[in-house]
Coordinates of C-alpha atoms in Angstrom, one line a residue:
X1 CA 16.0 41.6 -7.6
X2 CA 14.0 39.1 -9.9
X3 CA 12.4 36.3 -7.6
X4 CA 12.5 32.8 -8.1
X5 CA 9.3 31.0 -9.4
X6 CA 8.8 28.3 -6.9
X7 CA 8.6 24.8 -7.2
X8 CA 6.1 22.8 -7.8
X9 CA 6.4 21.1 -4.7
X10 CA 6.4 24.5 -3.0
X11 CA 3.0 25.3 -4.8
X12 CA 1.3 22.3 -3.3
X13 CA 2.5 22.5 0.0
X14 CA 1.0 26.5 0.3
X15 CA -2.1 25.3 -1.2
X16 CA -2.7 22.5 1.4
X17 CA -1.7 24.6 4.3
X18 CA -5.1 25.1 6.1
X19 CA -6.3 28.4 7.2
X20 CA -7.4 28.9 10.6
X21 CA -10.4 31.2 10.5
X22 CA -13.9 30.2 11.7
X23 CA -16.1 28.9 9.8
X24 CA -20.3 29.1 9.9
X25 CA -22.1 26.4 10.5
X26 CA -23.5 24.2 7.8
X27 CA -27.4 24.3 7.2
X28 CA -29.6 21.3 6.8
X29 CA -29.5 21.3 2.5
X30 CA -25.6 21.8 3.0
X31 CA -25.2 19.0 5.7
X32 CA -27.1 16.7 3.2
X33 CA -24.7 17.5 0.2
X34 CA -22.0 16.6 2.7
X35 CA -23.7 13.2 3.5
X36 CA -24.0 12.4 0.0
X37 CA -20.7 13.5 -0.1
X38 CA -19.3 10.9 2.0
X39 CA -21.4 8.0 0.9
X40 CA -19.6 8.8 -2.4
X41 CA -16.3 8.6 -0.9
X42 CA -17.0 5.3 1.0
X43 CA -18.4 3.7 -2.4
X44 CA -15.0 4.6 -4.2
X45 CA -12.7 3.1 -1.6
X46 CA -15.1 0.0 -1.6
X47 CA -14.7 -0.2 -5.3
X48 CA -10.8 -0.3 -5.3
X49 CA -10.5 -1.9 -1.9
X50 CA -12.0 -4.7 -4.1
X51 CA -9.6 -4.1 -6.9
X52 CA -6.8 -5.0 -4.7
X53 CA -8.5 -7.8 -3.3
X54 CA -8.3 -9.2 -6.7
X55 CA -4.5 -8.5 -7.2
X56 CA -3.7 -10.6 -4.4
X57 CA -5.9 -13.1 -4.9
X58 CA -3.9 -13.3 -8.5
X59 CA -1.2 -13.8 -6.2
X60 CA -2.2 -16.4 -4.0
X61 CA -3.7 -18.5 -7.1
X62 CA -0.3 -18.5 -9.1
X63 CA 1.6 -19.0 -5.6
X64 CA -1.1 -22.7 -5.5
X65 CA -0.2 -23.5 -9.2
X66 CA 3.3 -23.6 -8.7
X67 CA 3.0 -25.5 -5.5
X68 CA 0.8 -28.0 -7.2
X69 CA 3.2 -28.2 -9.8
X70 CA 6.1 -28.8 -8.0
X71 CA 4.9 -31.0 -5.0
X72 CA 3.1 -33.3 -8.0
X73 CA 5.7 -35.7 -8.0
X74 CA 9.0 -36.7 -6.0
X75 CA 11.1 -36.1 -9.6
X76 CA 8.9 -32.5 -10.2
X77 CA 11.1 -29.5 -10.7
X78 CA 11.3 -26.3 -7.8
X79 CA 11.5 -24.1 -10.8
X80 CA 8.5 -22.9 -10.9
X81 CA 8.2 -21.7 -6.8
X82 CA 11.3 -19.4 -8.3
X83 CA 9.7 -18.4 -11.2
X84 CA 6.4 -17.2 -8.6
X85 CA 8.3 -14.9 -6.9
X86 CA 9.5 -12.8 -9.6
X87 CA 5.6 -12.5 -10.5
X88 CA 4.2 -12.2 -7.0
X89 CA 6.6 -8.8 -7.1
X90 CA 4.9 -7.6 -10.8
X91 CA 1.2 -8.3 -8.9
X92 CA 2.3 -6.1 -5.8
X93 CA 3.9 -3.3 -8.2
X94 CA 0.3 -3.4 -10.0
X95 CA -1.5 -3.6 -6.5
X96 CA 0.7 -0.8 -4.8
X97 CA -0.9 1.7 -7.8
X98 CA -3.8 0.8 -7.0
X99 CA -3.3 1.0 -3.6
X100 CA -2.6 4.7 -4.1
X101 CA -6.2 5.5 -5.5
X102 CA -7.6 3.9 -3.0
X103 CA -6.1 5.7 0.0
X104 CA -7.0 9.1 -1.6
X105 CA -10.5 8.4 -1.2
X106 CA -10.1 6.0 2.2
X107 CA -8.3 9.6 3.3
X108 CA -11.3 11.2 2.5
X109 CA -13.5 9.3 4.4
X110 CA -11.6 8.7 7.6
X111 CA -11.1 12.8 7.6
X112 CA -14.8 13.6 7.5
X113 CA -15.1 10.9 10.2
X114 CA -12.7 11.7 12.4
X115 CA -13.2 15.8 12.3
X116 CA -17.3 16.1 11.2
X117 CA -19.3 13.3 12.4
X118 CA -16.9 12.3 15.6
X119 CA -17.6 15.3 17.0
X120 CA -20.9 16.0 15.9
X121 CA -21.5 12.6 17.8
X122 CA -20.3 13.4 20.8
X123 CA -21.5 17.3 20.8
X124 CA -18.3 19.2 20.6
X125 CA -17.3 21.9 18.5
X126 CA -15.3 20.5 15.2
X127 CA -12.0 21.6 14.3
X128 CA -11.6 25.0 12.7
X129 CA -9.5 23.8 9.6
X130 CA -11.0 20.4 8.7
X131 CA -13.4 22.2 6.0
X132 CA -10.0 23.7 4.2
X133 CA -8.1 20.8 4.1
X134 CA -10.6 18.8 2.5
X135 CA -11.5 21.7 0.2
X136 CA -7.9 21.9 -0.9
X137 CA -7.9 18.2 -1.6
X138 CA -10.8 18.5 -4.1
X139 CA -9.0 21.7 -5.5
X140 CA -5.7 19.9 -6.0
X141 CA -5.8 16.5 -6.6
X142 CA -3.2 14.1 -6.0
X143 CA -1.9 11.2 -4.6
X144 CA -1.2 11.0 -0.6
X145 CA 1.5 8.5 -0.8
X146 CA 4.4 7.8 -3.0
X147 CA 4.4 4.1 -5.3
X148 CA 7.4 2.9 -2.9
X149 CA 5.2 3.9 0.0
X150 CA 2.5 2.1 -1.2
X151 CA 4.5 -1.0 -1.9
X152 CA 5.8 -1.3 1.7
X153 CA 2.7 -1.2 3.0
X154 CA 1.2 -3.5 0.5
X155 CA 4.1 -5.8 1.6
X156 CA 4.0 -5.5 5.5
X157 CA 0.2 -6.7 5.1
X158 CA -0.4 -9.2 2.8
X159 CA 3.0 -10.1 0.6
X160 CA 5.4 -10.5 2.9
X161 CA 3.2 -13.6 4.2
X162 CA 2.9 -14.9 0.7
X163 CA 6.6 -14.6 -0.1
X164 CA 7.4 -16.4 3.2
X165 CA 5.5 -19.5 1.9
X166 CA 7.4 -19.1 -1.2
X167 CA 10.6 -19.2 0.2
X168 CA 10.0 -22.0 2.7
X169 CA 7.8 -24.1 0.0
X170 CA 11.1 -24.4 -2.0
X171 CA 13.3 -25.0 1.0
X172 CA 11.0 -27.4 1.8
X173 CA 11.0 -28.9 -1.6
X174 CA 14.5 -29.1 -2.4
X175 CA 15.1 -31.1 1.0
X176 CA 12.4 -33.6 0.9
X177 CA 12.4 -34.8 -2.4
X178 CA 13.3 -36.6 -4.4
X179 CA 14.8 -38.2 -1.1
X180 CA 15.4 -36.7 2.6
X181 CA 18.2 -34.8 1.9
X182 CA 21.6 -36.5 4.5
X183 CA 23.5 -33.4 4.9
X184 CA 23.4 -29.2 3.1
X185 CA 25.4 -30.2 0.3
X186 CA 23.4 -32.5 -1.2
X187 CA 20.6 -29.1 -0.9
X188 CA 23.0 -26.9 -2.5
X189 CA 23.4 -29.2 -5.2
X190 CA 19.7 -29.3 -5.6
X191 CA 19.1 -26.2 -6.1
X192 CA 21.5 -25.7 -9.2
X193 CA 19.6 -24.9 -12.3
X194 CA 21.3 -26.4 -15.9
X195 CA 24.7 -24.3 -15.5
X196 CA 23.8 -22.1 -12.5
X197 CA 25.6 -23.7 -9.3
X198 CA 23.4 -24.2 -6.0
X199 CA 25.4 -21.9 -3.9
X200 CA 24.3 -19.2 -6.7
X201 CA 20.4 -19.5 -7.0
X202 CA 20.7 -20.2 -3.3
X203 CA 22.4 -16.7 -2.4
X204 CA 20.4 -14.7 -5.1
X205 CA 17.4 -15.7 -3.4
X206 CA 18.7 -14.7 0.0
X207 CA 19.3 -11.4 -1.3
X208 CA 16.1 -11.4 -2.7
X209 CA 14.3 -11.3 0.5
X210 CA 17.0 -9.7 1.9
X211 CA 15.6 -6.6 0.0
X212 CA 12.2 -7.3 0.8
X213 CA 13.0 -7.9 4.4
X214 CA 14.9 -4.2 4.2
X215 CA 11.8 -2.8 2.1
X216 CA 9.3 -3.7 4.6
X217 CA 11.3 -2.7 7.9
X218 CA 11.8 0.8 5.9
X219 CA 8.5 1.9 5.3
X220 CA 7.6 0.7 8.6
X221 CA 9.4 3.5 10.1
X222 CA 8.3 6.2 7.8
X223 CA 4.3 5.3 8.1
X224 CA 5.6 5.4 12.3
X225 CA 7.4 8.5 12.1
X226 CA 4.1 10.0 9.5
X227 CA 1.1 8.8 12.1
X228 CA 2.5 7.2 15.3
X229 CA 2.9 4.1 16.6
X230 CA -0.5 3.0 17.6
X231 CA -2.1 5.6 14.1
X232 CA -3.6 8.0 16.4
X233 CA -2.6 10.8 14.0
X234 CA -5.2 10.8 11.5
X235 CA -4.3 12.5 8.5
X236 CA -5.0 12.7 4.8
X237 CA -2.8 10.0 3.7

């Protein structure tokens, strides 16, 4: 009977699979090629930990223009605290690839950490397959986390706090100005835009963070369900 090639998938999952043999120790020119080894690692992460710093500071300084614009006068349009949301979510798309590089060497680092030099600190023998799995990692290459992975967590930690001054900047906006509003429908009717009713852009935007509210609450669980509640399971990825 012919056999079925296997899948790529397949393929990646036998290479990653660690082998449990013992291991020699390393000598002294070794153990300084694996220093040098990790101070690589940590200046990678650094370098794109910055690199997502800057995507949300992108973030934070169009979320201030559009406040400025529309809190500059009583008669200024919300418009443009809309229009910011729909680019806060391009900057997190953009930060949640970068986010991936970034925890493929951060994954790096925390694995030598946790399984060389924790217990070379405290004296005890390290773990037999630590060596493979890292081996295997530089062998195959790829990317720990999926992009929608990468984008909850992106969102749990920094955008879901700059969405929820978005959302309460324009509900804040539409019922203070350009009067106090006296009861809800004079807000709904405030937040029509040219032919679009209120009840409309009012809704869409419920939905809007509806999703993001769902998005969040989801990869929550599967980063739980991958390390544990409190991340005691330390793994690559």
């Amino acid at each position: 009977m012919r056999r079925r090639p296997r899948r790529r998938e397949d393929r990646m999952s036998l290479a990653l699979q660690p082998d449990k043999e013992p291991h020699r120790a390393f000598d002294s020119a070794e153990m300084g090629a694996l220093a040098h080894l990790y101070r690589g690692e940590v200046y990678r992460s650094t370098i794109w930990r910055t690199r997502l710093d800057n995507t949300t500071n992108w973030s934070i300084v169009t979320m201030g223009i559009a406040l400025s614009s529309s809190f500059s006068s009583p008669e200024a349009s919300p418009l443009p605290l809309i229009l910011v949301g729909l680019l806060v979510a391009v900057f997190l798309t953009f930060e949640a690839r970068r986010y991936r590089y970034f925890n493929v060497w951060r994954a790096r680092a925390r694995w030598m950490e946790t399984n060389f030099y924790a217990p070379l600190l405290r004296g005890e023998a390290q773990p037999a397959y630590w060596r493979d799995v890292l081996a295997k990692d530089y062998t195959h290459p790829r990317h720990h986390i999926t992009l929608w992975q990468a984008m909850g967590r992106r969102l749990r930690r920094n955008y879901s706090w700059i969405l929820a001054i978005q959302t309460t900047a324009y509900l804040g906006k539409i019922i203070i100005h350009p009067t106090p509003a006296a009861h809800f429908g004079e807000v709904v009717a405030r937040a029509a835009i040219g032919p679009i009713p209120g009840w409309v852009v009012l809704a869409a935007g419920a939905a809007y963070n509806g999703v993001w509210l769902a998005f969040g609450l989801w990869s929550l669980s599967h980063d739980r369900a991958k390390h544990g509640d409190a991340g005691k399971k330390v793994a690559m990825g």
